[in-house]
Amino acid sequence: MRFFLALFLALLVSEGSLRADLVISEVYSAGSSNGTYNVDWFELTNRGSTSIDITGWRMDDNSANFGVAVPFGPELTIIGAGQSVVFMETSSANFANRVTLFNQAWFGADTSSVAFGSYNGSGVGLGTGGDAVNIYDSLGNLRANVTFGAATTGFTFDNAAGLTGAISQLSQIGVNGAFQSFNGAEVGSPGLISAVPEPTSVALACIGLSGIALLKRRNRKA
């Protein structure tokens, strides 16, 4: 009985330490100069099993300061379980037009299959020479963060692995859902991330690791 209780407790600890519900799964810091939709953007993916309410949340770049972070726009306030959302740097007044231009560039037509949000304000443009994305909740808690180096025009940064901190992998066609945009100018996977581990996969991994460790300890005592 004590063995199974220890296994259960180990599972809880391991799952909590390995799983982050929200990740910055893609970044494109060269979007503002691409000549089509002309905005930088990043993608947030909720890999948890419940929705996340982002009302009052903010983003900042490499200054990493909640005090000067800018709010998300009012267009989207909930990121559903398993959902990826593209956040564009644009005002609410220009939001609908930017979405149309983005969809035409990437998919060839306006579509409702990809969810969009916005952010806008002074000092948060993503630099092509290297920058960062920091996401804060309404209380100022840092919920997700990545840093990246110089942009490669035409290729987004792929963070399907859900890393925190430095990212450098560029999107490749056929990897983690990436494809060439309809207009042929870019490669990425906006709204279509496919490699972020599901919570059940993480839980199974934790069970395996915890179980093996505890069984070894139990056998040594026997």
Short mmCIF file of the C-alpha atoms (twelve columns), coordinates in Angstrom:
data_MODEL
# 
_entry.id   MODEL 
# 
loop_
_atom_site.group_PDB 
_atom_site.id 
_atom_site.type_symbol 
_atom_site.label_atom_id 
_atom_site.label_alt_id 
_atom_site.label_comp_id 
_atom_site.label_asym_id 
_atom_site.label_seq_id 
_atom_site.Cartn_x 
_atom_site.Cartn_y 
_atom_site.Cartn_z 
_atom_site.pdbx_PDB_model_num 
ATOM 1   C CA . MET A 1   0.000   0.000  0.000   1 
ATOM 2   C CA . ARG A 2   2.805   2.416  0.902   1 
ATOM 3   C CA . PHE A 3   4.460   1.646  -2.432  1 
ATOM 4   C CA . PHE A 4   1.388   2.727  -4.451  1 
ATOM 5   C CA . LEU A 5   0.927   5.846  -2.313  1 
ATOM 6   C CA . ALA A 6   4.542   6.816  -2.951  1 
ATOM 7   C CA . LEU A 7   4.057   6.181  -6.675  1 
ATOM 8   C CA . PHE A 8   0.999   8.447  -6.742  1 
ATOM 9   C CA . LEU A 9   2.791   11.257 -4.905  1 
ATOM 10  C CA . ALA A 10  5.798   10.975 -7.187  1 
ATOM 11  C CA . LEU A 11  3.505   11.229 -10.196 1 
ATOM 12  C CA . LEU A 12  1.969   14.444 -8.913  1 
ATOM 13  C CA . VAL A 13  5.340   16.036 -8.262  1 
ATOM 14  C CA . SER A 14  6.792   14.942 -11.595 1 
ATOM 15  C CA . GLU A 15  3.823   16.045 -13.679 1 
ATOM 16  C CA . GLY A 16  3.790   19.468 -12.036 1 
ATOM 17  C CA . SER A 17  7.475   19.994 -12.705 1 
ATOM 18  C CA . LEU A 18  7.500   18.796 -16.313 1 
ATOM 19  C CA . ARG A 19  4.367   20.345 -17.767 1 
ATOM 20  C CA . ALA A 20  3.904   24.003 -18.626 1 
ATOM 21  C CA . ASP A 21  0.371   24.664 -19.820 1 
ATOM 22  C CA . LEU A 22  1.219   27.689 -21.958 1 
ATOM 23  C CA . VAL A 23  4.120   27.939 -24.392 1 
ATOM 24  C CA . ILE A 24  5.309   30.439 -26.997 1 
ATOM 25  C CA . SER A 25  5.355   27.915 -29.823 1 
ATOM 26  C CA . GLU A 26  6.367   30.122 -32.762 1 
ATOM 27  C CA . VAL A 27  7.815   33.599 -33.377 1 
ATOM 28  C CA . TYR A 28  8.271   35.659 -36.535 1 
ATOM 29  C CA . SER A 29  10.178  38.859 -35.894 1 
ATOM 30  C CA . ALA A 30  10.620  39.672 -39.602 1 
ATOM 31  C CA . GLY A 31  6.909   39.937 -40.338 1 
ATOM 32  C CA . SER A 32  6.769   43.719 -40.169 1 
ATOM 33  C CA . SER A 33  8.918   44.011 -43.283 1 
ATOM 34  C CA . ASN A 34  7.545   41.169 -45.388 1 
ATOM 35  C CA . GLY A 35  5.544   43.387 -47.761 1 
ATOM 36  C CA . THR A 36  2.243   41.548 -47.347 1 
ATOM 37  C CA . TYR A 37  0.511   41.715 -43.961 1 
ATOM 38  C CA . ASN A 38  3.440   43.719 -42.506 1 
ATOM 39  C CA . VAL A 39  3.246   42.743 -38.819 1 
ATOM 40  C CA . ASP A 40  5.460   40.803 -36.435 1 
ATOM 41  C CA . TRP A 41  3.726   37.940 -34.666 1 
ATOM 42  C CA . PHE A 42  4.110   35.114 -32.204 1 
ATOM 43  C CA . GLU A 43  2.014   32.079 -31.395 1 
ATOM 44  C CA . LEU A 44  0.790   30.926 -27.976 1 
ATOM 45  C CA . THR A 45  -0.229  27.300 -27.521 1 
ATOM 46  C CA . ASN A 46  -2.247  25.979 -24.601 1 
ATOM 47  C CA . ARG A 47  -1.090  22.404 -24.164 1 
ATOM 48  C CA . GLY A 48  -3.087  21.920 -20.990 1 
ATOM 49  C CA . SER A 49  -6.423  20.173 -20.582 1 
ATOM 50  C CA . THR A 50  -8.426  23.288 -19.617 1 
ATOM 51  C CA . SER A 51  -8.974  26.713 -21.176 1 
ATOM 52  C CA . ILE A 52  -6.817  29.685 -20.147 1 
ATOM 53  C CA . ASP A 53  -8.433  33.083 -19.589 1 
ATOM 54  C CA . ILE A 54  -5.982  35.762 -20.755 1 
ATOM 55  C CA . THR A 55  -8.097  38.765 -19.772 1 
ATOM 56  C CA . GLY A 56  -5.760  41.525 -18.569 1 
ATOM 57  C CA . TRP A 57  -2.643  39.724 -19.768 1 
ATOM 58  C CA . ARG A 58  0.287   41.609 -21.306 1 
ATOM 59  C CA . MET A 59  3.382   41.047 -23.411 1 
ATOM 60  C CA . ASP A 60  6.787   42.689 -23.443 1 
ATOM 61  C CA . ASP A 61  9.912   42.204 -25.491 1 
ATOM 62  C CA . ASN A 62  13.482  41.973 -24.162 1 
ATOM 63  C CA . SER A 63  13.012  44.701 -21.554 1 
ATOM 64  C CA . ALA A 64  11.123  41.986 -19.633 1 
ATOM 65  C CA . ASN A 65  9.246   44.521 -17.534 1 
ATOM 66  C CA . PHE A 66  5.595   44.092 -16.604 1 
ATOM 67  C CA . GLY A 67  5.408   47.804 -15.839 1 
ATOM 68  C CA . VAL A 68  5.940   48.719 -19.495 1 
ATOM 69  C CA . ALA A 69  4.334   45.641 -21.026 1 
ATOM 70  C CA . VAL A 70  1.439   46.219 -23.427 1 
ATOM 71  C CA . PRO A 71  -1.992  44.590 -23.123 1 
ATOM 72  C CA . PHE A 72  -3.448  42.014 -25.439 1 
ATOM 73  C CA . GLY A 73  -6.260  43.342 -27.598 1 
ATOM 74  C CA . PRO A 74  -9.942  42.645 -26.855 1 
ATOM 75  C CA . GLU A 75  -10.471 40.338 -29.838 1 
ATOM 76  C CA . LEU A 76  -9.663  37.114 -27.963 1 
ATOM 77  C CA . THR A 77  -9.735  36.413 -24.219 1 
ATOM 78  C CA . ILE A 78  -9.750  32.599 -24.015 1 
ATOM 79  C CA . ILE A 79  -7.193  30.114 -25.335 1 
ATOM 80  C CA . GLY A 80  -8.864  26.732 -25.427 1 
ATOM 81  C CA . ALA A 81  -7.246  23.451 -24.408 1 
ATOM 82  C CA . GLY A 82  -4.918  22.356 -27.201 1 
ATOM 83  C CA . GLN A 83  -5.441  25.586 -29.133 1 
ATOM 84  C CA . SER A 84  -2.769  27.716 -30.808 1 
ATOM 85  C CA . VAL A 85  -3.388  31.443 -31.288 1 
ATOM 86  C CA . VAL A 86  -1.449  33.866 -33.506 1 
ATOM 87  C CA . PHE A 87  -0.904  37.262 -31.848 1 
ATOM 88  C CA . MET A 88  -0.122  40.077 -34.286 1 
ATOM 89  C CA . GLU A 89  1.340   43.474 -33.464 1 
ATOM 90  C CA . THR A 90  -1.500  45.687 -34.630 1 
ATOM 91  C CA . SER A 91  -4.119  48.082 -33.338 1 
ATOM 92  C CA . SER A 92  -7.712  46.992 -32.875 1 
ATOM 93  C CA . ALA A 93  -8.725  49.390 -35.654 1 
ATOM 94  C CA . ASN A 94  -6.481  47.573 -38.141 1 
ATOM 95  C CA . PHE A 95  -6.984  44.087 -36.737 1 
ATOM 96  C CA . ALA A 96  -9.598  42.767 -39.204 1 
ATOM 97  C CA . ASN A 97  -7.632  43.967 -42.221 1 
ATOM 98  C CA . ARG A 98  -4.396  42.441 -40.896 1 
ATOM 99  C CA . VAL A 99  -6.123  39.103 -40.356 1 
ATOM 100 C CA . THR A 100 -7.409  39.132 -43.942 1 
ATOM 101 C CA . LEU A 101 -3.970  39.971 -45.349 1 
ATOM 102 C CA . PHE A 102 -2.291  37.342 -43.133 1 
ATOM 103 C CA . ASN A 103 -4.723  34.641 -44.215 1 
ATOM 104 C CA . GLN A 104 -4.337  35.510 -47.878 1 
ATOM 105 C CA . ALA A 105 -0.546  35.417 -47.610 1 
ATOM 106 C CA . TRP A 106 -0.376  32.112 -45.745 1 
ATOM 107 C CA . PHE A 107 -3.492  30.235 -46.881 1 
ATOM 108 C CA . GLY A 108 -4.634  31.930 -50.076 1 
ATOM 109 C CA . ALA A 109 -8.013  32.954 -48.668 1 
ATOM 110 C CA . ASP A 110 -9.630  34.276 -45.539 1 
ATOM 111 C CA . THR A 111 -10.206 31.435 -43.085 1 
ATOM 112 C CA . SER A 112 -11.666 30.857 -39.652 1 
ATOM 113 C CA . SER A 113 -9.471  27.833 -38.965 1 
ATOM 114 C CA . VAL A 114 -6.750  29.933 -37.289 1 
ATOM 115 C CA . ALA A 115 -7.473  32.047 -34.193 1 
ATOM 116 C CA . PHE A 116 -5.948  35.500 -33.877 1 
ATOM 117 C CA . GLY A 117 -5.279  37.999 -31.124 1 
ATOM 118 C CA . SER A 118 -3.381  41.263 -31.029 1 
ATOM 119 C CA . TYR A 119 -0.972  43.348 -28.993 1 
ATOM 120 C CA . ASN A 120 0.031   46.929 -29.594 1 
ATOM 121 C CA . GLY A 121 1.946   49.724 -27.925 1 
ATOM 122 C CA . SER A 122 5.165   51.639 -27.767 1 
ATOM 123 C CA . GLY A 123 8.489   49.835 -27.594 1 
ATOM 124 C CA . VAL A 124 7.443   46.224 -28.185 1 
ATOM 125 C CA . GLY A 125 8.344   45.748 -31.843 1 
ATOM 126 C CA . LEU A 126 10.233  42.485 -32.258 1 
ATOM 127 C CA . GLY A 127 13.751  43.244 -33.473 1 
ATOM 128 C CA . THR A 128 15.128  41.329 -36.452 1 
ATOM 129 C CA . GLY A 129 18.571  41.448 -34.867 1 
ATOM 130 C CA . GLY A 130 17.378  39.471 -31.833 1 
ATOM 131 C CA . ASP A 131 14.786  40.035 -29.134 1 
ATOM 132 C CA . ALA A 132 12.410  38.288 -26.715 1 
ATOM 133 C CA . VAL A 133 8.757   37.644 -25.976 1 
ATOM 134 C CA . ASN A 134 7.603   37.716 -22.350 1 
ATOM 135 C CA . ILE A 135 3.996   36.931 -21.416 1 
ATOM 136 C CA . TYR A 136 2.529   38.150 -18.121 1 
ATOM 137 C CA . ASP A 137 -0.822  37.420 -16.517 1 
ATOM 138 C CA . SER A 138 -2.979  40.187 -15.060 1 
ATOM 139 C CA . LEU A 139 -1.112  40.007 -11.722 1 
ATOM 140 C CA . GLY A 140 2.296   40.435 -13.327 1 
ATOM 141 C CA . ASN A 141 3.364   36.794 -13.084 1 
ATOM 142 C CA . LEU A 142 5.609   35.657 -15.947 1 
ATOM 143 C CA . ARG A 143 3.726   32.849 -17.697 1 
ATOM 144 C CA . ALA A 144 5.885   32.200 -20.764 1 
ATOM 145 C CA . ASN A 145 9.147   33.503 -22.186 1 
ATOM 146 C CA . VAL A 146 11.522  32.987 -25.105 1 
ATOM 147 C CA . THR A 147 14.592  34.803 -26.407 1 
ATOM 148 C CA . PHE A 148 15.926  34.554 -29.952 1 
ATOM 149 C CA . GLY A 149 18.723  35.795 -32.171 1 
ATOM 150 C CA . ALA A 150 18.696  37.417 -35.593 1 
ATOM 151 C CA . ALA A 151 15.715  36.633 -37.793 1 
ATOM 152 C CA . THR A 152 16.033  34.732 -41.061 1 
ATOM 153 C CA . THR A 153 13.616  36.375 -43.459 1 
ATOM 154 C CA . GLY A 154 11.057  33.887 -44.714 1 
ATOM 155 C CA . PHE A 155 11.439  31.406 -41.828 1 
ATOM 156 C CA . THR A 156 9.738   31.557 -38.438 1 
ATOM 157 C CA . PHE A 157 11.315  30.357 -35.200 1 
ATOM 158 C CA . ASP A 158 9.824   26.929 -34.417 1 
ATOM 159 C CA . ASN A 159 9.376   26.229 -30.703 1 
ATOM 160 C CA . ALA A 160 7.042   23.252 -30.933 1 
ATOM 161 C CA . ALA A 161 9.212   21.678 -28.240 1 
ATOM 162 C CA . GLY A 162 7.817   24.241 -25.793 1 
ATOM 163 C CA . LEU A 163 11.211  25.485 -24.602 1 
ATOM 164 C CA . THR A 164 11.582  28.392 -22.195 1 
ATOM 165 C CA . GLY A 165 14.431  30.818 -22.743 1 
ATOM 166 C CA . ALA A 166 16.656  30.704 -25.818 1 
ATOM 167 C CA . ILE A 167 15.210  29.275 -29.043 1 
ATOM 168 C CA . SER A 168 16.938  29.056 -32.414 1 
ATOM 169 C CA . GLN A 169 15.317  26.333 -34.526 1 
ATOM 170 C CA . LEU A 170 13.899  27.613 -37.814 1 
ATOM 171 C CA . SER A 171 10.748  26.158 -39.327 1 
ATOM 172 C CA . GLN A 172 11.229  23.483 -41.975 1 
ATOM 173 C CA . ILE A 173 8.606   22.293 -44.412 1 
ATOM 174 C CA . GLY A 174 7.045   19.071 -43.136 1 
ATOM 175 C CA . VAL A 175 8.443   19.408 -39.606 1 
ATOM 176 C CA . ASN A 176 6.039   20.133 -36.727 1 
ATOM 177 C CA . GLY A 177 3.285   21.107 -39.159 1 
ATOM 178 C CA . ALA A 178 5.328   23.726 -41.036 1 
ATOM 179 C CA . PHE A 179 4.534   24.478 -44.685 1 
ATOM 180 C CA . GLN A 180 5.346   27.047 -47.329 1 
ATOM 181 C CA . SER A 181 2.941   29.963 -47.331 1 
ATOM 182 C CA . PHE A 182 0.497   30.318 -50.224 1 
ATOM 183 C CA . ASN A 183 2.430   33.290 -51.596 1 
ATOM 184 C CA . GLY A 184 5.686   31.325 -51.434 1 
ATOM 185 C CA . ALA A 185 7.431   33.902 -49.268 1 
ATOM 186 C CA . GLU A 186 7.506   32.237 -45.844 1 
ATOM 187 C CA . VAL A 187 7.780   28.904 -44.037 1 
ATOM 188 C CA . GLY A 188 6.048   28.271 -40.718 1 
ATOM 189 C CA . SER A 189 3.019   26.720 -39.045 1 
ATOM 190 C CA . PRO A 190 0.793   29.586 -37.820 1 
ATOM 191 C CA . GLY A 191 -2.077  28.173 -35.777 1 
ATOM 192 C CA . LEU A 192 -1.147  24.610 -36.695 1 
ATOM 193 C CA . ILE A 193 1.473   23.529 -34.177 1 
ATOM 194 C CA . SER A 194 1.639   19.742 -34.006 1 
ATOM 195 C CA . ALA A 195 4.480   18.626 -31.740 1 
ATOM 196 C CA . VAL A 196 3.698   20.059 -28.283 1 
ATOM 197 C CA . PRO A 197 3.277   17.023 -25.989 1 
ATOM 198 C CA . GLU A 198 -0.194  16.299 -24.727 1 
ATOM 199 C CA . PRO A 199 -0.782  16.227 -20.933 1 
ATOM 200 C CA . THR A 200 -1.568  12.495 -21.120 1 
ATOM 201 C CA . SER A 201 1.802   11.804 -22.739 1 
ATOM 202 C CA . VAL A 202 3.585   13.707 -19.992 1 
ATOM 203 C CA . ALA A 203 1.622   11.855 -17.329 1 
ATOM 204 C CA . LEU A 204 2.484   8.473  -18.834 1 
ATOM 205 C CA . ALA A 205 6.142   9.421  -18.977 1 
ATOM 206 C CA . CYS A 206 6.019   10.445 -15.321 1 
ATOM 207 C CA . ILE A 207 4.351   7.172  -14.350 1 
ATOM 208 C CA . GLY A 208 7.062   5.227  -16.143 1 
ATOM 209 C CA . LEU A 209 9.965   7.130  -14.628 1 
ATOM 210 C CA . SER A 210 8.510   7.269  -11.134 1 
ATOM 211 C CA . GLY A 211 7.457   3.646  -11.198 1 
ATOM 212 C CA . ILE A 212 10.854  2.402  -12.321 1 
ATOM 213 C CA . ALA A 213 12.658  4.402  -9.645  1 
ATOM 214 C CA . LEU A 214 10.367  3.224  -6.875  1 
ATOM 215 C CA . LEU A 215 10.459  -0.391 -8.001  1 
ATOM 216 C CA . LYS A 216 14.259  -0.330 -7.938  1 
ATOM 217 C CA . ARG A 217 14.249  1.042  -4.415  1 
ATOM 218 C CA . ARG A 218 11.701  -1.539 -3.313  1 
ATOM 219 C CA . ASN A 219 13.700  -4.408 -4.803  1 
ATOM 220 C CA . ARG A 220 16.897  -3.269 -3.105  1 
ATOM 221 C CA . LYS A 221 15.140  -3.275 0.268   1 
ATOM 222 C CA . ALA A 222 13.735  -6.749 -0.377  1 
# 
